[in-house]
Coordinates of C-alpha atoms and ligand atoms in Angstrom, one line a residue:
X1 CA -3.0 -17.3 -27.4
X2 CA 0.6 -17.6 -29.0
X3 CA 0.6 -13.9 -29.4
X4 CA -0.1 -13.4 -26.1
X5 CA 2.6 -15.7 -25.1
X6 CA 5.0 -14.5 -27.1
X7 CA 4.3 -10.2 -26.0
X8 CA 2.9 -10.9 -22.5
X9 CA 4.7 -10.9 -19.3
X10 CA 4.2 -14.7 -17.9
X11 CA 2.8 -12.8 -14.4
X12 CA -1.1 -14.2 -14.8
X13 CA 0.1 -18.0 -16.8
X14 CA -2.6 -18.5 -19.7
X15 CA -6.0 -16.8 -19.7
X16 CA -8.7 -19.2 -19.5
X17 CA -10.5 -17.6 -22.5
X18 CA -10.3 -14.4 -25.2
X19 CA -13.3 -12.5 -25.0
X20 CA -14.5 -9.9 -27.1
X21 CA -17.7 -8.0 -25.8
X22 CA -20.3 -8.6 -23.2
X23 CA -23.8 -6.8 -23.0
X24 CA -25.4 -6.9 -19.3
X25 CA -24.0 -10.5 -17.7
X26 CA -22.9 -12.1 -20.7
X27 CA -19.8 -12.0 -22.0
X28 CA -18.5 -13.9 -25.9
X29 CA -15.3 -15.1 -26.6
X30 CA -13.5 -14.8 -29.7
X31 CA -15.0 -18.1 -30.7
X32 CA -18.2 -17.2 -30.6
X33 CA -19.4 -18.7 -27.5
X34 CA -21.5 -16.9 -24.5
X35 CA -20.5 -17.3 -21.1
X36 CA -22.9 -15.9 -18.0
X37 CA -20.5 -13.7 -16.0
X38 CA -20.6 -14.8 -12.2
X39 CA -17.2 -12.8 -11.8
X40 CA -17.9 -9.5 -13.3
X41 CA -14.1 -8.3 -13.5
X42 CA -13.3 -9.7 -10.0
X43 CA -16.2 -8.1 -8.1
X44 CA -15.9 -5.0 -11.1
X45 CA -18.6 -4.6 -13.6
X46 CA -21.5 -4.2 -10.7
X47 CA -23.3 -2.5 -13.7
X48 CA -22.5 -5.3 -15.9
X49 CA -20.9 -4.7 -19.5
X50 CA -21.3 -2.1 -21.8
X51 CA -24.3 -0.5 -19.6
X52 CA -26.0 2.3 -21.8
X53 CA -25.5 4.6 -18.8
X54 CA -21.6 4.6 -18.2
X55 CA -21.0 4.5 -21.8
X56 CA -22.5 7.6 -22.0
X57 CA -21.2 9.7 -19.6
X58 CA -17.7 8.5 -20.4
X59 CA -18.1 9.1 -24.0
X60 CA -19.2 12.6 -23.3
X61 CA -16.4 13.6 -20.8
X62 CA -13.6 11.8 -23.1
X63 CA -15.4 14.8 -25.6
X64 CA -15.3 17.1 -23.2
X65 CA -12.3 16.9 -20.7
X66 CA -10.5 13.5 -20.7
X67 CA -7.3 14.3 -18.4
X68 CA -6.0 17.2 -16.5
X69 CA -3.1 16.0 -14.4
X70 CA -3.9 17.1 -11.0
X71 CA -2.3 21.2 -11.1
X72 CA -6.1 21.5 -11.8
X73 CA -9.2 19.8 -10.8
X74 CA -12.4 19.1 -12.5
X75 CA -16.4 19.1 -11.5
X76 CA -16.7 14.9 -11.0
X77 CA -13.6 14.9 -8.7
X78 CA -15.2 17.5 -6.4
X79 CA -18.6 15.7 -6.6
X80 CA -17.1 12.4 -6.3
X81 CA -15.6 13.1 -2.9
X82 CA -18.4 15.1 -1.9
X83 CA -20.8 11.7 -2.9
X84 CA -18.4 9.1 -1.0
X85 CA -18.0 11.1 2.1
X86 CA -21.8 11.1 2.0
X87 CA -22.3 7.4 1.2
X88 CA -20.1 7.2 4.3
X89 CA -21.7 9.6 6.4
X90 CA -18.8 11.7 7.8
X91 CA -16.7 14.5 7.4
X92 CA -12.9 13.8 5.8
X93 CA -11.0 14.0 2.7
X94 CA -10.7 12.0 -0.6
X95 CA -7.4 10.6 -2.2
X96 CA -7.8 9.2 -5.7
X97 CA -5.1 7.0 -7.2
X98 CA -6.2 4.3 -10.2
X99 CA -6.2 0.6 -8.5
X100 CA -6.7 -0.9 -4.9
X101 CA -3.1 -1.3 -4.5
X102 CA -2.9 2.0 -5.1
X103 CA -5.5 3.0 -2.6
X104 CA -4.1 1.3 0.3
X105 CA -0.7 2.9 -1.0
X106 CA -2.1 6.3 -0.3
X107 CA -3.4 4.9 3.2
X108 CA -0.1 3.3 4.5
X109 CA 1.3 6.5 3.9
X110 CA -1.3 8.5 5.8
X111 CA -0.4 5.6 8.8
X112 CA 3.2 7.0 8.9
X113 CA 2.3 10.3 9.4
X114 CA 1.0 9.7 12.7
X115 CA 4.4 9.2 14.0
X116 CA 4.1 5.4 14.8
X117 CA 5.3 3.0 12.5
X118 CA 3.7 -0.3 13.4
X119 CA 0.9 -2.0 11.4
X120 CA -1.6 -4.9 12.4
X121 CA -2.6 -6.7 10.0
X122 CA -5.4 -10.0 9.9
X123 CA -3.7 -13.5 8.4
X124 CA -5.6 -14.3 5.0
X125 CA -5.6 -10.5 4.3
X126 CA -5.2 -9.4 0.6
X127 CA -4.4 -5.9 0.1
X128 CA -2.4 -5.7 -3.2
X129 CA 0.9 -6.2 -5.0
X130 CA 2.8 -3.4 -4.9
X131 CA 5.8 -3.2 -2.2
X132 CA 3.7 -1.1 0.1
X133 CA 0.2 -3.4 -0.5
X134 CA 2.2 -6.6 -0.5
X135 CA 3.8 -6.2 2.7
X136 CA 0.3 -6.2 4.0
X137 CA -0.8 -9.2 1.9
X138 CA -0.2 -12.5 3.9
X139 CA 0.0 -15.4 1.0
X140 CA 3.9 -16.1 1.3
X141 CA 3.9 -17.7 -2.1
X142 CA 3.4 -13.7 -3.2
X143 CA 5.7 -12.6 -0.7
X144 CA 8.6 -14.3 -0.5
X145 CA 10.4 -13.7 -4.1
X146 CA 9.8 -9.6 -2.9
X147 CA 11.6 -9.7 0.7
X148 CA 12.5 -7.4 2.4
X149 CA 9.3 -5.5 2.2
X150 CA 8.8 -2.5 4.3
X151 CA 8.4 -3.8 7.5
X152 CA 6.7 -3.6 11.3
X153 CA 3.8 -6.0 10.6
X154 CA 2.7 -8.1 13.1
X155 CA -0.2 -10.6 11.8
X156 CA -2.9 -11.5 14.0
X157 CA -5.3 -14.4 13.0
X158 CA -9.0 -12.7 11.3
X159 CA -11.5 -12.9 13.2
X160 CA -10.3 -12.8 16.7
X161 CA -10.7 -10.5 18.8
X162 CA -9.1 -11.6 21.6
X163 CA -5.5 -11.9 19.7
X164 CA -6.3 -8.3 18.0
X165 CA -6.7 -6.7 21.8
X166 CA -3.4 -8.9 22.6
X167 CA -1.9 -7.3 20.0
X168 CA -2.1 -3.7 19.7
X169 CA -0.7 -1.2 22.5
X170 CA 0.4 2.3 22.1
X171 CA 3.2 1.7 19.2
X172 CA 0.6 0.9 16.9
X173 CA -0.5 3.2 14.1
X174 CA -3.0 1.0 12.3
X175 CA -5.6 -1.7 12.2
X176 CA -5.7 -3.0 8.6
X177 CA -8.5 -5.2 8.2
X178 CA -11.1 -6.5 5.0
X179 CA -14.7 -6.7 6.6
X180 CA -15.0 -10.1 4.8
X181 CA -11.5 -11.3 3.1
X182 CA -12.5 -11.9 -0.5
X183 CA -9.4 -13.5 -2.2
X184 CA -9.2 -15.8 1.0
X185 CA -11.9 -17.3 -0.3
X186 CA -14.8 -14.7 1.3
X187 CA -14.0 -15.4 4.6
X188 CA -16.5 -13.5 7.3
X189 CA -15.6 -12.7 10.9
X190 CA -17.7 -13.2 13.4
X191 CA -20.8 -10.7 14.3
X192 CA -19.0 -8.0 16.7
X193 CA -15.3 -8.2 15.3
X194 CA -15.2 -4.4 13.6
X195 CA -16.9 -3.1 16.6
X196 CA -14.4 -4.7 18.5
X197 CA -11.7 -3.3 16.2
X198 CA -13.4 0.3 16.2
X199 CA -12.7 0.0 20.3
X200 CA -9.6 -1.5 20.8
X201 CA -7.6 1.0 18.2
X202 CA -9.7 4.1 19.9
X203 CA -8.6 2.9 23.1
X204 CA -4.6 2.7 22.2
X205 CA -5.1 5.7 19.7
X206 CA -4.4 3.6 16.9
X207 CA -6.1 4.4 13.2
X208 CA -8.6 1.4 11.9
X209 CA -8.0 1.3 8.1
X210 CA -10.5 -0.7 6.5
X211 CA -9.9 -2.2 3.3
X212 CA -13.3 -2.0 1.4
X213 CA -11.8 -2.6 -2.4
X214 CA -13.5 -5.5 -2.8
X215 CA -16.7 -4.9 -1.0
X216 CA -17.4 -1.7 -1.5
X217 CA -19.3 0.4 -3.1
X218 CA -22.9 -1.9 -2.8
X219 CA -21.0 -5.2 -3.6
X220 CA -23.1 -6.6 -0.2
X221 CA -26.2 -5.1 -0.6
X222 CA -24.8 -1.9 1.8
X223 CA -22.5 0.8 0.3
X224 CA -19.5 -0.2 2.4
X225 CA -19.7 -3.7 4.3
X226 CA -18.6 -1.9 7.5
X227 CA -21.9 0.0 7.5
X228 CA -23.5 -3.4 8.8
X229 CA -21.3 -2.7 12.2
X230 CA -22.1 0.7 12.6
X231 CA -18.8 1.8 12.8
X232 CA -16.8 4.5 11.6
X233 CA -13.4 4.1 10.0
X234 CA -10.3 6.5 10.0
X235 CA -9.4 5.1 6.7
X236 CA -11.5 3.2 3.7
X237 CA -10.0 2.0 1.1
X238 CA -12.0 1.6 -2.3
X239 CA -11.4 0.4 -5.9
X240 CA -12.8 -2.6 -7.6
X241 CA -16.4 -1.5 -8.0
X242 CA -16.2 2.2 -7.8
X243 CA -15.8 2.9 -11.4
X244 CA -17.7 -0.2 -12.5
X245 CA -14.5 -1.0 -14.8
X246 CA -12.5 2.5 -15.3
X247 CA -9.5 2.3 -13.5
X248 CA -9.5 4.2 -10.1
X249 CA -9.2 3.7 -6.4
X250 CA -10.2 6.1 -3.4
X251 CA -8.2 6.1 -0.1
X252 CA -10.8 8.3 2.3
X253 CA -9.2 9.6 5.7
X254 CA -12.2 10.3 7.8
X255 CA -12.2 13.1 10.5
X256 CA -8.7 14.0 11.6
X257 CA -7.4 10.4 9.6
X258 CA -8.1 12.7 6.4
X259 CA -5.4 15.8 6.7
X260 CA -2.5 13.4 7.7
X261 CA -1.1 13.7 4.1
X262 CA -0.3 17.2 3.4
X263 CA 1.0 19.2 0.2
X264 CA 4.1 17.0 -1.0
X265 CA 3.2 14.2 0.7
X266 CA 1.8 11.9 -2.2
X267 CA 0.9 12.1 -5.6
X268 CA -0.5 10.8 -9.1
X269 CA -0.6 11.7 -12.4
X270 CA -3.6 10.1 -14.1
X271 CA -5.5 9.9 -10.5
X272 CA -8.9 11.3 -9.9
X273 CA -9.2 12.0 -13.6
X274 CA -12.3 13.6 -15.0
X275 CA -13.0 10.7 -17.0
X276 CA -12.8 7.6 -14.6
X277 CA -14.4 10.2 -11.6
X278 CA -17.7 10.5 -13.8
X279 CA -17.4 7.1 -14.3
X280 CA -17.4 6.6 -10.7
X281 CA -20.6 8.9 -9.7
X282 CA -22.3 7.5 -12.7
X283 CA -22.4 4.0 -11.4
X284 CA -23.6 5.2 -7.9
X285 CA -26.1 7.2 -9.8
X286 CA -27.0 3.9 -11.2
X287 CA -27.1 2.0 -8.4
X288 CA -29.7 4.8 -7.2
X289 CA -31.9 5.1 -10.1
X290 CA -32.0 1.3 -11.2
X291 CA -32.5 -0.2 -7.2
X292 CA -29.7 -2.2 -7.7
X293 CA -28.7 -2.7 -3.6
X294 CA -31.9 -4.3 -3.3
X295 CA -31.5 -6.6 -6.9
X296 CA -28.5 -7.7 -4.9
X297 CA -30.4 -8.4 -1.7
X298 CA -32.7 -10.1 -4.0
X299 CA -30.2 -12.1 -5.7
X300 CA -28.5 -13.0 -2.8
X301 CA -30.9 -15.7 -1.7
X302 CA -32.0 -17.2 -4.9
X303 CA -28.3 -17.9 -5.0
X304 CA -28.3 -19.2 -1.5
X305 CA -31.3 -20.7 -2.1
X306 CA -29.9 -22.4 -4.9
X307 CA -27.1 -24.1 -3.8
X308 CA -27.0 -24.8 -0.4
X309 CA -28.6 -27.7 -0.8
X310 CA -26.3 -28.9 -3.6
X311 CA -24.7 -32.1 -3.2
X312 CA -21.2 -31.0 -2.5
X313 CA -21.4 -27.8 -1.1
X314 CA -21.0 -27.4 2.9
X315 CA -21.4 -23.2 2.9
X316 CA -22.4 -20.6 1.4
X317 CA -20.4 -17.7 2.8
X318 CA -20.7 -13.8 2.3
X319 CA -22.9 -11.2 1.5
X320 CA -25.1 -9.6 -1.3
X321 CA -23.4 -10.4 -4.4
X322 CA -19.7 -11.9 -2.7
X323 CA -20.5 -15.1 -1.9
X324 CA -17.9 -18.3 -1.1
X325 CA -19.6 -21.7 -2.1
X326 CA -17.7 -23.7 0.0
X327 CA -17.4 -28.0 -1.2
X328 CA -16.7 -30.7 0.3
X329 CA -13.6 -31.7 -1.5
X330 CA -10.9 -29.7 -3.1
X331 CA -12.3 -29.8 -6.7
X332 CA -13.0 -25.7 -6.7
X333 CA -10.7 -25.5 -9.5
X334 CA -11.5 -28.1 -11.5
X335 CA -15.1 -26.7 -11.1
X336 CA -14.2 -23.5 -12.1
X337 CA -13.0 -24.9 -15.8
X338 CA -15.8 -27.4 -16.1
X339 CA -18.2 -24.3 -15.6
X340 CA -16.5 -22.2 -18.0
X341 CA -17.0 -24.6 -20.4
X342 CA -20.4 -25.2 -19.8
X343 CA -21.0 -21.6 -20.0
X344 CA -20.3 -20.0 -17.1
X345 CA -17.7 -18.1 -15.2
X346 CA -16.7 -18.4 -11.8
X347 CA -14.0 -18.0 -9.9
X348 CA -11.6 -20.5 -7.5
X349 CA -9.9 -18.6 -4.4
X350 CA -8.9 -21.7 -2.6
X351 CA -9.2 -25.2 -3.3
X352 CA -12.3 -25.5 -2.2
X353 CA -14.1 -22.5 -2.6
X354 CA -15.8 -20.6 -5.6
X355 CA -16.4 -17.3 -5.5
X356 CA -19.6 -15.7 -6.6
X357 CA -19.5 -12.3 -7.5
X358 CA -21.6 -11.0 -10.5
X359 CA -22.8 -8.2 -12.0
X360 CA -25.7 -6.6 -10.1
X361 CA -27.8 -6.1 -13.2
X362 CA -27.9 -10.2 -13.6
X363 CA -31.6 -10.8 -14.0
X364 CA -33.5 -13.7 -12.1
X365 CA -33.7 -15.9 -15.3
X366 CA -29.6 -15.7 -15.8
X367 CA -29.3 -16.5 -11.9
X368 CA -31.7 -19.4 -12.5
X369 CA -29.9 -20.5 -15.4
X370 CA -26.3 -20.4 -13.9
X371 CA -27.7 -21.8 -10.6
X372 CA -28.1 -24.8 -12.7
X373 CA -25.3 -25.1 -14.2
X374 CA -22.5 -24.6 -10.9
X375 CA -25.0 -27.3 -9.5
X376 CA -24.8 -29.6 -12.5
X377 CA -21.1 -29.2 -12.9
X378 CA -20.2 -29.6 -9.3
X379 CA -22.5 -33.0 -9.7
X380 CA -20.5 -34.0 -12.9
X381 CA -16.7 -33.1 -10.8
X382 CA -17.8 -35.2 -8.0
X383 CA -19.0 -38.0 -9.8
X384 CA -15.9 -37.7 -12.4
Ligands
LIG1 C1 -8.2 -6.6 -5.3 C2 -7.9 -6.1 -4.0 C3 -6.9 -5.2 -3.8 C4 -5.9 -4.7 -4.9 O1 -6.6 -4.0 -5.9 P1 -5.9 -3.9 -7.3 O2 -6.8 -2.9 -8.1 O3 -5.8 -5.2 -8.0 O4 -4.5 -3.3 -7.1 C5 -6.7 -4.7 -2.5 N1 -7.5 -5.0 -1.5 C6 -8.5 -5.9 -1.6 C7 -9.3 -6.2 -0.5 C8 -8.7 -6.5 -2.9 O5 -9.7 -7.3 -3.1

């Protein structure tokens, strides 16, 4: 930990542990000591760590093509975009950068080429840190030492559909919205509100840009968390869980949304590369072969099952695998910590939320076993 002080940038304050491998759920530090991994890389790892299947076929494209810069293309960037623009179930065109930030990047530029400049965008939304991203981002604690940031955002509150129609007319290009806000504290609009969305922007001939980074790729139990609403996007944004821990992000412009960037419009070196694209179709593939939408289906309700009825805890918000365990007081962090030490790892968005999202290979006896736990140590915070 002094090392890391000492050659770090100060940008994340301490890590809470040093870990060292994981196999499945479970993850050691470099003490020795096995945690059940309730996280999974910030809604990351849906195929857990070190799964036999994604070692494999990175392994053998690092041996066979690792990186190509993008004068050429490879056979898993073609199939990629030809598997996510069938997940999604229309025609368009794929944009791969390496992070979410990056992603919605990609798709605020795409907004600006329909000629309008003006973005609406939900309060609570997170949609990255770089300049582009973080204009879009509401927390002002992440804002304020970056103004100016590139500008014409007006915030409407999430969930409201009423204020959305209010605000969008004819100047607007775009309708940035997460189908449940995860760093928020997995927040979930009311049934109706992307439908809604889908109408009002088709009305004023805005795009809707969805931001699925966090929810994507069968995080709740669906592919995409819009599919619930039946709508179709102009834009999705993807990242987190699409190469089940390789770095890389997808900005998909659907229909006409996808030609709006043109040659010179945008670029990336390491984007789309062989490597983290057969990474990518290998943890659909995965997610096909092994059932895994329905083990999070599954594992949804033994985890609302076990602990809505926990002393303490009000909510349990979310879908599939992102779920917000909302507590009656604001001891979410201190919770966090005391579950970390007791062997599991969580995560604390808000004061008094935890956020749930795990691996979807957990198996029904880890679930059981760190079901007990978040109840025990949310017993052993109150009471402290
Ligand atoms: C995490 C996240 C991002 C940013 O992704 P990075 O890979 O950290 O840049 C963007 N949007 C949403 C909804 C996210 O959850």
């Amino acid at each position: 930990m002094d090392r890391y002080r000492g050659s770090l940038m100060n940008t994340f304050g301490d890590p809470q542990r040093v870990l060292v491998h994981g196999e499945g759920a479970l993850v050691w530090d470099a003490d020795g000591n096995r945690y059940i991994d309730l996280l999974a890389g910030i809604a990351v790892n849906a195929l857990g760590h070190a799964h036999p299947a994604l070692l494999k076929a990175v392994t053998e494209q690092l041996g066979t093509l690792g990186h190509i810069s993008n004068f050429f293309t490879s056979i898993p960037q073609v199939e990629l975009a030809e598997r996510l623009l069938g997940l999604l179930d229309a025609p368009g065109r794929v944009f791969f950068a390496n992070s979410g930030t990056e992603a919605n990047e990609a798709a605020l530029k795409a907004t600006r080429r329909t000629g309008r400049t003006r973005l609406v965008v939900a309060e609570g939304s997170f949609h990255g840190r770089t300049m582009g991203a973080l204009a879009l981002t509401s927390k002002e604690a992440y804002r304020t030492p970056f103004e100016p940031l590139p500008g014409d955002v007006t915030w409407v509150p999430y969930g409201d559909e009423a204020a959305l129609a209010a605000a969008v007319d004819d100047s607007v290009a775009a309708v940035v919205l997460e189908p449940i806000q995860g760093e928020a504290g997995v927040v979930v609009p009311p049934a109706g509100y992307l439908a809604a969305a889908r109408d009002i922007t088709s009305r004023h001939g805005a795009l809707l840009w969805i931001d699925e980074v966090q929810t994507g790729m069968g995080r709740t139990g669906d592919w995409f968390a819009h599919s619930a609403s039946g709508i179709t996007p102009d834009l999705v944004t993807l990242a987190k869980g699409l190469g089940g821990g390789m770095p890389i992000g997808a900005c998909i412009g659907l229909g006409d949304a996808g030609v709006l960037l043109g040659p010179g419009n945008h670029g990336t070196t390491f984007g789309g590369n062989p490597v983290a694209t057969r990474a990518a179709l290998t943890v659909i593939e995965t997610i096909e072969n092994e059932g895994l939408l329905a083990a999070v289906n599954d594992l949804e309700q033994m985890f609302r099952t076990g602990l809505s009825d926990a002393p303490g805890v009000v909510e349990i918000t979310g879908r599939g695998l992102l779920l917000g365990v909302v507590l009656d007081q604001p001891i979410a962090p201190a919770v966090m910590n005391a579950a970390l030490d007791a062997g599991v790892i969580v995560n604390a968005p808000t004061a008094d939320r935890l956020r749930l999202a795990p691996p979807f290979v957990l198996t029904p006896d880890q679930a059981r076993d760190a079901i007990a736990t978040v109840r025990a140590v949310i017993e052993e915070v109150r009471n402290a």
